[in-house]
Coordinates of C-alpha atoms and ligand atoms in Angstrom, one line a residue:
M1 CA 108.2 38.9 249.2
A2 CA 111.6 40.6 248.8
R3 CA 114.6 39.1 250.6
I4 CA 115.9 41.3 253.3
H5 CA 119.3 40.8 254.9
T6 CA 120.6 42.0 258.3
D7 CA 123.8 41.7 260.3
G8 CA 126.4 40.6 257.8
N9 CA 129.7 39.0 258.7
L10 CA 132.2 41.8 259.1
D11 CA 135.1 39.2 259.1
L12 CA 134.6 39.1 255.3
L13 CA 136.1 42.7 255.2
S14 CA 139.5 41.7 256.4
G15 CA 141.4 43.7 253.7
K16 CA 141.6 47.3 252.9
V17 CA 138.5 49.2 251.5
A18 CA 139.3 52.0 249.2
V19 CA 136.5 54.6 249.2
I20 CA 136.8 56.7 246.0
G21 CA 135.2 60.1 246.4
Y22 CA 134.4 62.0 249.6
G23 CA 131.1 63.6 248.9
S24 CA 127.6 62.8 250.2
Q25 CA 128.0 59.0 250.2
G26 CA 131.8 58.8 250.3
H27 CA 132.3 60.6 253.6
A28 CA 129.5 58.5 255.3
H29 CA 130.8 55.2 254.0
A30 CA 134.4 56.0 254.9
L31 CA 133.6 57.1 258.4
N32 CA 131.1 54.4 259.2
L33 CA 133.4 51.7 257.8
R34 CA 136.3 53.0 259.9
D35 CA 134.1 53.1 263.0
S36 CA 133.1 49.5 262.3
G37 CA 136.8 48.5 262.5
V38 CA 137.4 48.2 258.8
D39 CA 140.8 49.4 257.3
V40 CA 139.8 52.3 255.1
E41 CA 141.7 54.6 252.7
V42 CA 140.1 57.4 250.8
G43 CA 141.1 58.0 247.2
L44 CA 140.8 61.5 245.9
R45 CA 142.1 63.4 242.8
P46 CA 145.0 65.8 243.3
G47 CA 143.8 69.1 244.6
S48 CA 140.5 67.8 245.7
P49 CA 138.7 70.2 248.0
S50 CA 137.6 67.2 250.2
R51 CA 141.1 66.2 251.1
E52 CA 141.4 68.4 254.2
L53 CA 137.9 67.4 255.4
A54 CA 138.8 63.7 255.2
E55 CA 142.2 64.2 256.8
D56 CA 140.7 66.3 259.6
A57 CA 138.3 63.3 260.3
G58 CA 141.4 61.2 260.8
L59 CA 141.2 59.2 257.6
V60 CA 144.1 58.2 255.4
V61 CA 143.9 60.0 252.1
K62 CA 145.7 59.0 248.9
E63 CA 145.6 59.5 245.2
I64 CA 143.0 57.4 243.6
A65 CA 145.3 54.8 242.0
D66 CA 147.3 54.4 245.3
A67 CA 144.2 53.9 247.4
V68 CA 142.9 51.3 244.8
S69 CA 146.2 49.5 244.8
G70 CA 146.1 46.5 247.2
A71 CA 142.4 47.1 248.2
Q72 CA 140.1 44.2 248.8
V73 CA 137.1 46.3 248.0
V74 CA 137.0 49.5 245.9
A75 CA 133.8 51.6 246.6
I76 CA 133.2 54.0 243.7
L77 CA 131.4 56.9 245.2
L78 CA 132.0 59.5 242.6
P79 CA 129.3 61.5 240.8
D80 CA 127.8 59.1 238.2
H81 CA 128.9 61.2 235.2
V82 CA 132.6 61.0 236.1
Q83 CA 132.7 57.3 237.0
K84 CA 133.7 56.1 233.5
P85 CA 136.8 58.3 232.9
V86 CA 138.0 57.9 236.5
Y87 CA 137.4 54.1 236.4
E88 CA 139.2 53.7 233.1
G89 CA 142.1 56.0 233.9
E90 CA 142.8 55.4 237.6
I91 CA 140.8 52.5 239.0
E92 CA 140.9 49.5 236.7
P93 CA 144.7 49.7 235.9
S94 CA 145.5 49.5 239.7
L95 CA 142.9 46.9 240.7
A96 CA 144.4 44.0 242.7
D97 CA 143.6 40.5 241.6
G98 CA 140.2 39.5 242.8
A99 CA 139.4 43.0 244.2
A100 CA 135.7 43.7 244.5
L101 CA 134.1 46.7 242.9
L102 CA 131.3 48.3 244.8
F103 CA 128.8 51.0 243.6
A104 CA 126.0 52.9 245.3
H105 CA 123.9 53.2 242.1
G106 CA 123.7 50.8 239.2
L107 CA 123.6 53.3 236.3
N108 CA 127.1 53.0 234.9
V109 CA 127.4 49.2 235.2
H110 CA 123.8 48.4 234.1
F111 CA 124.1 50.5 231.0
G112 CA 127.5 49.2 230.1
R113 CA 129.4 52.4 230.6
V114 CA 131.7 50.9 233.2
V115 CA 132.6 47.3 232.2
P116 CA 134.7 45.6 234.9
P117 CA 136.8 42.6 233.8
A118 CA 135.9 39.1 234.7
G119 CA 137.5 37.9 238.0
H120 CA 136.2 40.7 240.1
D121 CA 133.0 40.8 242.2
V122 CA 130.8 43.7 241.1
V123 CA 128.2 44.6 243.7
M124 CA 126.0 47.4 244.8
V125 CA 125.3 48.7 248.3
A126 CA 122.9 51.7 248.0
P127 CA 121.7 53.3 251.2
K128 CA 118.2 54.6 250.7
A129 CA 119.1 58.0 252.2
P130 CA 121.4 60.9 251.6
G131 CA 124.9 60.5 252.9
H132 CA 124.6 62.8 255.9
R133 CA 121.7 60.7 257.2
V134 CA 123.7 57.5 256.7
R135 CA 126.4 59.0 259.0
E136 CA 124.0 60.6 261.5
L137 CA 122.0 57.5 262.1
Y138 CA 125.0 55.3 262.3
E139 CA 126.5 57.5 265.0
A140 CA 123.2 57.3 266.8
G141 CA 123.5 53.5 266.9
A142 CA 120.9 53.0 264.2
G143 CA 121.1 53.0 260.4
T144 CA 119.3 53.6 257.1
P145 CA 117.7 50.9 255.0
G146 CA 119.7 50.0 251.9
L147 CA 119.7 47.9 248.8
V148 CA 122.2 45.2 247.8
A149 CA 122.7 43.6 244.4
V150 CA 125.3 41.5 242.6
H151 CA 126.2 42.1 239.0
Q152 CA 129.2 39.8 238.8
D153 CA 130.0 37.0 241.3
A154 CA 133.6 36.0 240.7
S155 CA 134.3 34.9 244.3
G156 CA 131.1 33.0 244.9
Q157 CA 130.7 35.2 247.9
A158 CA 129.8 38.5 246.3
L159 CA 126.4 38.8 248.0
E160 CA 127.8 38.0 251.4
L161 CA 130.6 40.6 250.9
A162 CA 128.0 43.3 249.9
I163 CA 125.9 42.4 253.0
A164 CA 129.1 42.7 255.2
Y165 CA 129.8 46.2 253.7
G166 CA 126.2 47.2 254.0
T167 CA 126.3 46.2 257.7
A168 CA 129.6 48.1 258.3
I169 CA 128.0 51.3 257.1
G170 CA 124.9 50.7 259.3
C171 CA 122.3 49.6 256.7
G172 CA 122.5 46.0 258.0
R173 CA 121.2 47.2 261.4
V174 CA 117.9 48.0 259.7
G175 CA 117.7 45.9 256.6
L176 CA 119.3 45.4 253.2
L177 CA 116.8 44.7 250.5
E178 CA 118.0 42.4 247.8
T179 CA 117.6 43.7 244.3
T180 CA 119.4 43.7 240.9
F181 CA 121.4 46.4 239.1
A182 CA 118.6 46.5 236.5
E183 CA 115.8 46.9 239.0
E184 CA 117.5 49.5 241.1
T185 CA 118.7 51.6 238.1
E186 CA 115.5 51.4 236.1
S187 CA 113.1 52.1 239.1
D188 CA 115.3 54.9 240.4
L189 CA 115.4 56.7 237.0
F190 CA 111.7 56.2 236.6
G191 CA 110.9 57.5 240.0
E192 CA 113.0 60.7 239.6
Q193 CA 111.7 61.3 236.1
A194 CA 108.0 60.6 236.3
V195 CA 107.2 61.3 239.9
L196 CA 109.7 62.8 242.3
C197 CA 111.6 65.4 240.3
G198 CA 110.2 65.6 236.8
G199 CA 106.6 64.8 237.5
A200 CA 106.3 66.9 240.6
T201 CA 108.0 70.0 239.3
A202 CA 106.0 69.9 236.0
L203 CA 102.7 69.5 238.0
I204 CA 103.6 72.4 240.3
K205 CA 104.6 74.6 237.4
A206 CA 101.4 73.9 235.4
G207 CA 99.3 74.6 238.4
F208 CA 101.1 77.8 239.2
E209 CA 100.9 79.1 235.6
T210 CA 97.2 78.2 235.3
L211 CA 96.4 80.4 238.3
V212 CA 98.7 83.3 237.4
E213 CA 97.5 83.3 233.8
A214 CA 93.9 83.5 235.0
G215 CA 94.8 86.7 236.9
Y216 CA 95.3 85.4 240.5
Q217 CA 98.2 86.9 242.5
P218 CA 101.5 85.0 242.1
E219 CA 102.0 85.0 245.9
I220 CA 98.6 83.3 246.4
A221 CA 99.3 80.8 243.7
Y222 CA 102.7 80.0 245.2
Y223 CA 101.3 79.3 248.7
E224 CA 98.6 77.2 247.2
V225 CA 100.6 74.9 244.9
V226 CA 104.1 74.9 246.3
N227 CA 104.0 75.5 250.1
E228 CA 100.9 73.4 250.8
L229 CA 102.3 70.5 248.8
K230 CA 104.8 69.9 251.5
L231 CA 102.0 69.6 254.1
I232 CA 100.1 67.1 252.0
V233 CA 103.3 65.1 251.3
D234 CA 104.1 65.1 255.0
L235 CA 100.6 63.6 255.8
I236 CA 101.0 61.0 253.1
Y237 CA 104.5 60.1 254.4
E238 CA 103.1 59.8 257.9
G239 CA 100.0 57.7 257.2
G240 CA 99.3 57.1 253.5
F241 CA 96.5 58.6 251.3
E242 CA 93.8 57.6 253.9
Y243 CA 95.4 59.6 256.7
M244 CA 95.9 62.6 254.4
R245 CA 92.3 62.4 253.3
Y246 CA 91.1 62.1 256.9
S247 CA 93.1 65.2 257.7
I248 CA 91.9 67.5 254.9
S249 CA 88.4 69.0 254.7
D250 CA 85.6 67.1 253.0
V251 CA 85.5 69.8 250.3
A252 CA 89.2 69.2 249.6
E253 CA 88.7 65.4 249.6
Y254 CA 85.7 65.6 247.2
G255 CA 87.8 67.7 244.8
D256 CA 90.7 65.3 245.2
L257 CA 88.6 62.3 244.4
T258 CA 86.8 63.8 241.4
R259 CA 89.5 66.0 239.8
G260 CA 92.7 64.1 240.5
P261 CA 92.1 61.4 238.0
R262 CA 91.3 64.1 235.4
V263 CA 94.7 65.8 235.9
V264 CA 96.7 62.6 235.8
D265 CA 94.6 60.7 233.3
A266 CA 95.1 57.6 231.1
G267 CA 97.2 59.7 228.7
V268 CA 99.6 60.7 231.5
K269 CA 100.0 57.0 232.5
E270 CA 100.6 56.1 228.8
T271 CA 103.4 58.7 228.8
M272 CA 104.8 57.2 232.0
R273 CA 104.9 53.8 230.2
E274 CA 106.8 55.4 227.3
I275 CA 109.3 57.0 229.7
L276 CA 109.8 53.6 231.4
A277 CA 110.3 52.0 228.0
E278 CA 113.0 54.6 227.1
I279 CA 114.8 53.8 230.4
R280 CA 114.6 50.1 229.9
S281 CA 115.8 50.1 226.3
G282 CA 118.8 52.2 227.2
A283 CA 117.6 55.1 225.1
F284 CA 117.6 57.5 228.0
A285 CA 121.1 56.5 229.1
R286 CA 122.4 56.9 225.5
E287 CA 120.9 60.4 225.3
L288 CA 122.3 61.4 228.7
F289 CA 125.8 60.0 228.1
E290 CA 126.0 61.5 224.6
D291 CA 125.2 64.9 226.0
D292 CA 127.7 64.4 228.8
D293 CA 130.5 63.3 226.4
A294 CA 129.9 66.5 224.4
G295 CA 130.3 68.7 227.4
R296 CA 126.6 68.8 228.4
P297 CA 125.3 71.4 225.8
R298 CA 121.7 70.3 226.1
F299 CA 121.8 69.9 229.9
E300 CA 123.3 73.3 230.4
H301 CA 120.8 74.9 228.0
L302 CA 117.8 73.4 229.8
R303 CA 119.2 74.4 233.1
R304 CA 119.6 78.1 232.0
E305 CA 116.1 78.0 230.5
Q306 CA 114.6 76.9 233.9
T307 CA 116.5 79.4 236.0
G308 CA 115.0 82.6 237.5
G309 CA 111.4 82.2 236.5
Q310 CA 108.4 83.9 238.2
L311 CA 107.7 80.9 240.4
E312 CA 111.3 81.0 241.8
Q313 CA 111.2 84.7 242.3
V314 CA 108.0 84.7 244.2
G315 CA 109.2 81.8 246.2
S316 CA 112.4 83.5 247.3
E317 CA 110.5 86.7 248.2
L318 CA 108.0 84.7 250.3
R319 CA 110.8 82.8 252.0
E320 CA 112.6 86.0 252.9
L321 CA 109.4 87.4 254.4
A322 CA 108.8 84.2 256.5
G323 CA 112.5 84.2 257.5
K324 CA 112.3 87.8 258.7
R325 CA 109.4 86.9 261.0
G326 CA 111.2 83.8 262.1
L327 CA 108.5 81.6 260.5
L328 CA 108.8 78.7 258.2
G329 CA 106.2 79.4 255.4
A330 CA 105.2 75.8 255.0
D331 CA 104.4 75.3 258.6
V332 CA 102.0 78.3 259.1
H333 CA 99.3 77.4 256.6
G334 CA 96.7 74.7 256.8
V335 CA 94.9 73.0 254.0
G336 CA 91.3 74.0 253.5
Ligands
LIG401 P1 128.8 63.7 245.4 O1 128.5 64.6 244.2 O2 128.4 64.1 246.7 O3 130.4 63.6 245.5 C1 131.3 62.7 245.0 C2 132.7 63.1 245.3 O4 133.5 62.6 244.2 C3 133.1 64.5 245.5 O5 132.9 65.0 246.8 C4 134.6 64.4 245.2 O6 135.3 63.9 246.3 C5 134.6 63.4 244.1 N1 134.7 64.0 242.7 C6 133.8 64.9 242.2 N2 134.1 65.1 240.9 C7 135.2 64.4 240.6 C8 136.0 64.2 239.5 N3 135.8 64.9 238.3 N4 137.1 63.3 239.6 C9 137.4 62.7 240.7 N5 136.6 62.8 241.8 C10 135.6 63.6 241.8 O7 128.3 62.2 245.0 P2 127.3 61.4 245.8 O8 125.9 62.1 245.8 O9 127.8 60.9 247.1 O10 127.1 60.1 244.8 C11 128.1 59.0 244.8 C12 127.3 57.8 244.3 O11 126.4 57.5 245.3 C13 126.6 58.0 243.0 O12 126.7 56.7 242.3 C14 125.2 58.2 243.4 O13 124.2 57.8 242.4 C15 125.1 57.3 244.6 N6 124.1 57.6 245.6 C16 123.9 58.9 246.1 C17 123.0 59.2 247.1 C18 122.9 60.6 247.7 O14 122.1 60.7 248.6 N7 123.7 61.6 247.3 C19 122.1 58.2 247.5 C20 122.3 56.9 247.0 C21 123.3 56.6 246.1
LIG402 MG1 116.9 58.0 243.4

């Protein structure tokens, strides 16, 4: 059974916390920490469009190096692909002795792209929710669950410090699940590649194309394989596969049980194992970072290739139609 921590000791956060970045996670962490009584400074690059937003929220905003300077904890809440240059250029040179470094995702540390020197705690506090939920639920007196991990324990108190921080942003009210940088990073990458983002979009696309290529109307195909997917996922989220299967018709259930394993067969699972192996060996990270360092030629090419296809076009037409009638497409169709 995983170890779950709640209600950390906020007294451990007696110094300044520098929150670097004011995006999805950054704004939520900064505001929740402040409202928990922690001394916060936000570090932003010159000309950052977020500066006004942070200042309007009553936060102290400084240049990154100035916020880092003298901080007890430096929370690096920048997009993952800019963490290395910003860390090397503006964070590490200004780190106070014994300052802790905190991340919300393990990617850069786990794959050795950011290598903090000895003498600093290196921890992770990763809310399992988008930043706006982290803020919303905190304000409502609740919180989102989160993960905590320690990569480097210089103080002997790194885990307690991470739990304190996780509590100050509201996750400690619900539960902070203890993990490692390796487990968080590898499982997160696998989830988004094989199931959530990569797997789901490829499955939808293949289903849509199969119907359209066989002569069915694209609008019918769209409703069938895109809109209804949301209904099914909502049922699974609410009560698992059994509840979903209880809610759908017997015909749908019989088709599900007999055809599902043919779509995602042993070959697909073998591919999933290969994808996981590429993640674990670091091959995926090397590929990603190489492309990133070269200015993202491959990434941008793939993005362009996927933009504006028939599925997207039909989807936007149908959404417009539903919008005009004040209806949400996904909520007006059942599953037969
Ligand atoms: P984000 O893209 O919302 O924004 C990060 C902020 O960084 C920007 O708002 C800006 O203030 C700053 N920034 C952007 N580009 C910069 C640059 N070139 N130089 C300096 N500053 C720059 O990022 P996010 O989604 O909040 O992600 C931050 C971290 O949190 C990442 O490690 C991510 O993996 C992790 N995380 C995100 C979520 C989420 O829901 N978004 C959930 C869990 C963990
Ligand atoms: Mg993820």
